[in-house]
Amino acid sequence: MWNRQPSEQELIDPGNTGLGHRQVQRWNLPDGWVISTRPAHLALVSEADFIAVQGMRAAAEGTRSERCYLLAGLLRCGICGRRLESCWANNRAAYRCRHGHSSASRPDPDRPKNLYIRQDRILPHLPALYVLLAGPDLADWPTSALPLGVADIIGRLRADRITLVYDPETRALRADTREEVKVILDPAR
């Protein structure tokens, strides 16, 4: 099969042709694809083996537990300010910051230690953080209208574009808002 995603040259900025071109690939519609009626070369794997392996993969993926990162995109590092990345640690959802380190470069010896925080350490504290964020207005709300479920609170944080900053030294989780709103995570855990 050919011509599914051909390469083209495109101006980087049509308003400034001096910037040059870049190579882009776009999908063609299926009627533009070129499909060979017979194989162009010998197959490395028989079609029966290929289908059998695909079935094995599909079965394995169906049994794998789904990883759920409820706080993805909401957490920032209290040391460097970067957004925490989601990771899976000891069969649990967690978040980490490697403070800009990548495996392609040598780590700076002055760089702080990696930050790790498990999701299950944060979730129990979200209702308290929400009550602090709502402040005195919370008393005016009917009790049935309070979104104190974790999913509701996370939805409100996302809707209000509030990020949470975790400081590993003080074990504090604070809302990135004008007023200082924070909770201390249980140090015993």
mmCIF file of C-alpha atoms in Angstrom:
data_model
loop_
_atom_site.group_PDB
_atom_site.id
_atom_site.type_symbol
_atom_site.label_atom_id
_atom_site.label_comp_id
_atom_site.label_asym_id
_atom_site.label_seq_id
_atom_site.Cartn_x
_atom_site.Cartn_y
_atom_site.Cartn_z
ATOM 1 C CA MET A 1 0.000 0.000 0.000
ATOM 2 C CA TRP A 2 1.334 3.422 -0.962
ATOM 3 C CA ASN A 3 0.288 7.059 -0.921
ATOM 4 C CA ARG A 4 -1.639 6.906 2.353
ATOM 5 C CA GLN A 5 0.384 9.742 3.885
ATOM 6 C CA PRO A 6 2.550 11.486 1.280
ATOM 7 C CA SER A 7 5.190 14.083 2.190
ATOM 8 C CA GLU A 8 4.908 17.659 0.946
ATOM 9 C CA GLN A 9 6.964 20.833 1.340
ATOM 10 C CA GLU A 10 5.113 23.728 2.984
ATOM 11 C CA LEU A 11 6.195 27.295 3.773
ATOM 12 C CA ILE A 12 6.912 27.741 7.485
ATOM 13 C CA ASP A 13 5.318 31.205 7.371
ATOM 14 C CA PRO A 14 3.592 32.312 4.145
ATOM 15 C CA GLY A 15 4.020 35.929 5.257
ATOM 16 C CA ASN A 16 7.808 35.492 5.550
ATOM 17 C CA THR A 17 9.140 33.270 2.764
ATOM 18 C CA GLY A 18 12.699 33.789 3.998
ATOM 19 C CA LEU A 19 12.037 31.294 6.816
ATOM 20 C CA GLY A 20 11.988 28.473 4.277
ATOM 21 C CA HIS A 21 9.997 25.261 4.049
ATOM 22 C CA ARG A 22 9.223 22.297 6.263
ATOM 23 C CA GLN A 23 8.222 18.768 5.382
ATOM 24 C CA VAL A 24 4.661 17.800 6.374
ATOM 25 C CA GLN A 25 2.646 14.625 5.984
ATOM 26 C CA ARG A 26 -1.128 14.561 5.600
ATOM 27 C CA TRP A 27 -3.462 11.609 5.231
ATOM 28 C CA ASN A 28 -4.942 11.035 1.775
ATOM 29 C CA LEU A 29 -8.490 9.814 1.409
ATOM 30 C CA PRO A 30 -8.720 6.030 0.813
ATOM 31 C CA ASP A 31 -9.639 6.535 -2.849
ATOM 32 C CA GLY A 32 -6.166 8.064 -3.359
ATOM 33 C CA TRP A 33 -4.304 5.082 -1.881
ATOM 34 C CA VAL A 34 -2.412 2.740 -4.183
ATOM 35 C CA ILE A 35 -3.028 -0.878 -3.176
ATOM 36 C CA SER A 36 -1.016 -3.698 -4.748
ATOM 37 C CA THR A 37 -3.026 -6.627 -6.077
ATOM 38 C CA ARG A 38 -0.205 -9.017 -5.237
ATOM 39 C CA PRO A 39 2.506 -8.813 -2.547
ATOM 40 C CA ALA A 40 5.575 -6.802 -3.570
ATOM 41 C CA HIS A 41 7.921 -9.048 -1.498
ATOM 42 C CA LEU A 42 7.826 -12.254 0.506
ATOM 43 C CA ALA A 43 6.147 -11.978 3.885
ATOM 44 C CA LEU A 44 8.347 -12.290 6.979
ATOM 45 C CA VAL A 45 5.472 -13.896 8.906
ATOM 46 C CA SER A 46 2.610 -15.967 7.544
ATOM 47 C CA GLU A 47 -0.841 -14.362 7.592
ATOM 48 C CA ALA A 48 -2.115 -17.095 9.954
ATOM 49 C CA ASP A 49 0.710 -16.373 12.465
ATOM 50 C CA PHE A 50 0.083 -12.624 12.203
ATOM 51 C CA ILE A 51 -3.636 -13.031 12.955
ATOM 52 C CA ALA A 52 -2.907 -15.422 15.856
ATOM 53 C CA VAL A 53 -0.497 -12.956 17.488
ATOM 54 C CA GLN A 54 -2.942 -10.073 17.017
ATOM 55 C CA GLY A 55 -5.565 -12.153 18.836
ATOM 56 C CA MET A 56 -3.141 -12.805 21.704
ATOM 57 C CA ARG A 57 -2.376 -9.081 22.027
ATOM 58 C CA ALA A 58 -6.060 -8.154 22.018
ATOM 59 C CA ALA A 59 -6.767 -10.704 24.777
ATOM 60 C CA ALA A 60 -3.856 -9.413 26.905
ATOM 61 C CA GLU A 61 -4.942 -5.785 26.493
ATOM 62 C CA GLY A 62 -8.478 -6.675 27.533
ATOM 63 C CA THR A 63 -7.287 -8.149 30.847
ATOM 64 C CA ARG A 64 -4.949 -5.305 31.741
ATOM 65 C CA SER A 65 -6.346 -2.962 34.387
ATOM 66 C CA GLU A 66 -6.906 0.552 33.159
ATOM 67 C CA ARG A 67 -4.600 3.121 34.638
ATOM 68 C CA CYS A 68 -6.517 6.144 35.827
ATOM 69 C CA TYR A 69 -4.704 9.397 36.543
ATOM 70 C CA LEU A 70 -7.443 11.586 38.012
ATOM 71 C CA LEU A 71 -5.175 14.555 38.677
ATOM 72 C CA ALA A 72 -3.287 14.572 35.350
ATOM 73 C CA GLY A 73 -2.573 18.151 34.330
ATOM 74 C CA LEU A 74 -3.652 19.616 37.679
ATOM 75 C CA LEU A 75 -0.453 19.205 39.720
ATOM 76 C CA ARG A 76 2.695 21.332 39.702
ATOM 77 C CA CYS A 77 6.042 20.887 41.433
ATOM 78 C CA GLY A 78 6.580 23.083 44.498
ATOM 79 C CA ILE A 79 10.336 23.103 43.839
ATOM 80 C CA CYS A 80 10.684 24.039 40.164
ATOM 81 C CA GLY A 81 7.114 24.905 39.112
ATOM 82 C CA ARG A 82 6.936 22.331 36.317
ATOM 83 C CA ARG A 83 3.760 20.350 35.723
ATOM 84 C CA LEU A 84 3.989 16.906 37.340
ATOM 85 C CA GLU A 85 3.896 13.979 34.941
ATOM 86 C CA SER A 86 1.744 10.939 35.527
ATOM 87 C CA CYS A 87 3.518 7.669 36.279
ATOM 88 C CA TRP A 88 2.642 4.200 37.534
ATOM 89 C CA ALA A 89 4.519 3.165 40.676
ATOM 90 C CA ASN A 90 3.930 -0.011 42.706
ATOM 91 C CA ASN A 91 0.616 -0.688 40.950
ATOM 92 C CA ARG A 92 -0.708 2.768 41.854
ATOM 93 C CA ALA A 93 -1.214 6.054 40.073
ATOM 94 C CA ALA A 94 1.445 8.582 41.030
ATOM 95 C CA TYR A 95 2.918 11.853 39.830
ATOM 96 C CA ARG A 96 6.549 12.903 39.532
ATOM 97 C CA CYS A 97 8.847 15.743 38.619
ATOM 98 C CA ARG A 98 12.364 15.079 37.467
ATOM 99 C CA HIS A 99 13.126 18.834 37.372
ATOM 100 C CA GLY A 100 13.971 18.946 33.678
ATOM 101 C CA HIS A 101 16.234 15.891 33.676
ATOM 102 C CA SER A 102 16.100 13.672 30.629
ATOM 103 C CA SER A 103 18.036 10.521 29.946
ATOM 104 C CA ALA A 104 19.774 12.261 27.029
ATOM 105 C CA SER A 105 21.791 14.497 29.327
ATOM 106 C CA ARG A 106 23.894 14.076 32.426
ATOM 107 C CA PRO A 107 22.042 15.130 35.573
ATOM 108 C CA ASP A 108 23.204 18.344 37.193
ATOM 109 C CA PRO A 109 24.615 17.437 40.630
ATOM 110 C CA ASP A 110 22.868 20.513 42.115
ATOM 111 C CA ARG A 111 19.481 19.437 40.767
ATOM 112 C CA PRO A 112 17.000 18.549 43.547
ATOM 113 C CA LYS A 113 15.946 14.948 44.036
ATOM 114 C CA ASN A 114 13.032 13.706 41.967
ATOM 115 C CA LEU A 115 9.634 14.420 43.464
ATOM 116 C CA TYR A 116 7.105 11.567 43.710
ATOM 117 C CA ILE A 117 3.618 11.717 45.168
ATOM 118 C CA ARG A 118 0.992 8.967 45.005
ATOM 119 C CA GLN A 119 -2.521 9.827 43.916
ATOM 120 C CA ASP A 120 -4.026 7.982 46.880
ATOM 121 C CA ARG A 121 -2.128 10.334 49.225
ATOM 122 C CA ILE A 122 -3.758 13.402 47.653
ATOM 123 C CA LEU A 123 -7.366 12.362 47.029
ATOM 124 C CA PRO A 124 -8.494 12.189 50.701
ATOM 125 C CA HIS A 125 -7.432 15.836 51.180
ATOM 126 C CA LEU A 126 -9.352 17.277 48.220
ATOM 127 C CA PRO A 127 -12.651 17.813 50.114
ATOM 128 C CA ALA A 128 -10.857 19.842 52.811
ATOM 129 C CA LEU A 129 -9.034 21.860 50.155
ATOM 130 C CA TYR A 130 -12.317 22.485 48.382
ATOM 131 C CA VAL A 131 -14.014 23.732 51.548
ATOM 132 C CA LEU A 132 -11.091 26.139 52.106
ATOM 133 C CA LEU A 133 -11.294 27.317 48.493
ATOM 134 C CA ALA A 134 -15.043 27.931 48.684
ATOM 135 C CA GLY A 135 -14.555 29.931 51.890
ATOM 136 C CA PRO A 136 -17.482 31.770 53.479
ATOM 137 C CA ASP A 137 -19.599 31.329 50.328
ATOM 138 C CA LEU A 138 -19.850 27.645 51.206
ATOM 139 C CA ALA A 139 -22.240 28.432 54.078
ATOM 140 C CA ASP A 140 -24.743 29.949 51.623
ATOM 141 C CA TRP A 141 -24.945 26.782 49.525
ATOM 142 C CA PRO A 142 -27.584 24.141 50.257
ATOM 143 C CA THR A 143 -25.887 20.996 51.567
ATOM 144 C CA SER A 144 -27.255 18.902 48.695
ATOM 145 C CA ALA A 145 -25.595 21.255 46.182
ATOM 146 C CA LEU A 146 -22.102 20.847 47.596
ATOM 147 C CA PRO A 147 -19.924 18.963 45.100
ATOM 148 C CA LEU A 148 -17.821 17.215 47.720
ATOM 149 C CA GLY A 149 -17.262 14.007 45.754
ATOM 150 C CA VAL A 150 -13.675 13.699 44.538
ATOM 151 C CA ALA A 151 -14.746 13.576 40.871
ATOM 152 C CA ASP A 152 -16.901 16.702 41.363
ATOM 153 C CA ILE A 153 -14.065 18.561 43.065
ATOM 154 C CA ILE A 154 -11.611 17.635 40.319
ATOM 155 C CA GLY A 155 -14.180 18.788 37.767
ATOM 156 C CA ARG A 156 -14.535 22.141 39.562
ATOM 157 C CA LEU A 157 -10.737 22.568 39.720
ATOM 158 C CA ARG A 158 -10.500 21.935 35.982
ATOM 159 C CA ALA A 159 -13.453 24.224 35.203
ATOM 160 C CA ASP A 160 -11.960 27.033 37.322
ATOM 161 C CA ARG A 161 -8.463 26.338 35.917
ATOM 162 C CA ILE A 162 -6.983 25.934 39.375
ATOM 163 C CA THR A 163 -3.775 23.930 39.592
ATOM 164 C CA LEU A 164 -2.446 22.360 42.770
ATOM 165 C CA VAL A 165 1.159 22.784 43.851
ATOM 166 C CA TYR A 166 2.794 20.039 45.915
ATOM 167 C CA ASP A 167 5.783 20.938 48.099
ATOM 168 C CA PRO A 168 7.609 17.774 49.218
ATOM 169 C CA GLU A 169 9.528 19.494 52.015
ATOM 170 C CA THR A 170 6.458 20.747 53.883
ATOM 171 C CA ARG A 171 4.136 18.039 52.465
ATOM 172 C CA ALA A 172 1.737 20.838 51.631
ATOM 173 C CA LEU A 173 -0.738 20.826 48.775
ATOM 174 C CA ARG A 174 -1.830 24.341 47.926
ATOM 175 C CA ALA A 175 -4.165 25.789 45.360
ATOM 176 C CA ASP A 176 -2.504 28.122 42.885
ATOM 177 C CA THR A 177 -4.862 31.016 43.666
ATOM 178 C CA ARG A 178 -4.449 34.617 44.881
ATOM 179 C CA GLU A 179 -5.307 33.733 48.469
ATOM 180 C CA GLU A 180 -3.123 31.146 50.186
ATOM 181 C CA VAL A 181 -5.180 27.957 50.425
ATOM 182 C CA LYS A 182 -3.336 24.801 51.434
ATOM 183 C CA VAL A 183 -3.637 21.523 53.286
ATOM 184 C CA ILE A 184 -0.887 19.419 54.821
ATOM 185 C CA LEU A 185 -0.834 15.814 53.665
ATOM 186 C CA ASP A 186 -0.685 13.223 56.421
ATOM 187 C CA PRO A 187 3.047 12.696 57.150
ATOM 188 C CA ALA A 188 2.393 9.300 58.759
ATOM 189 C CA ARG A 189 1.418 7.713 55.432
#
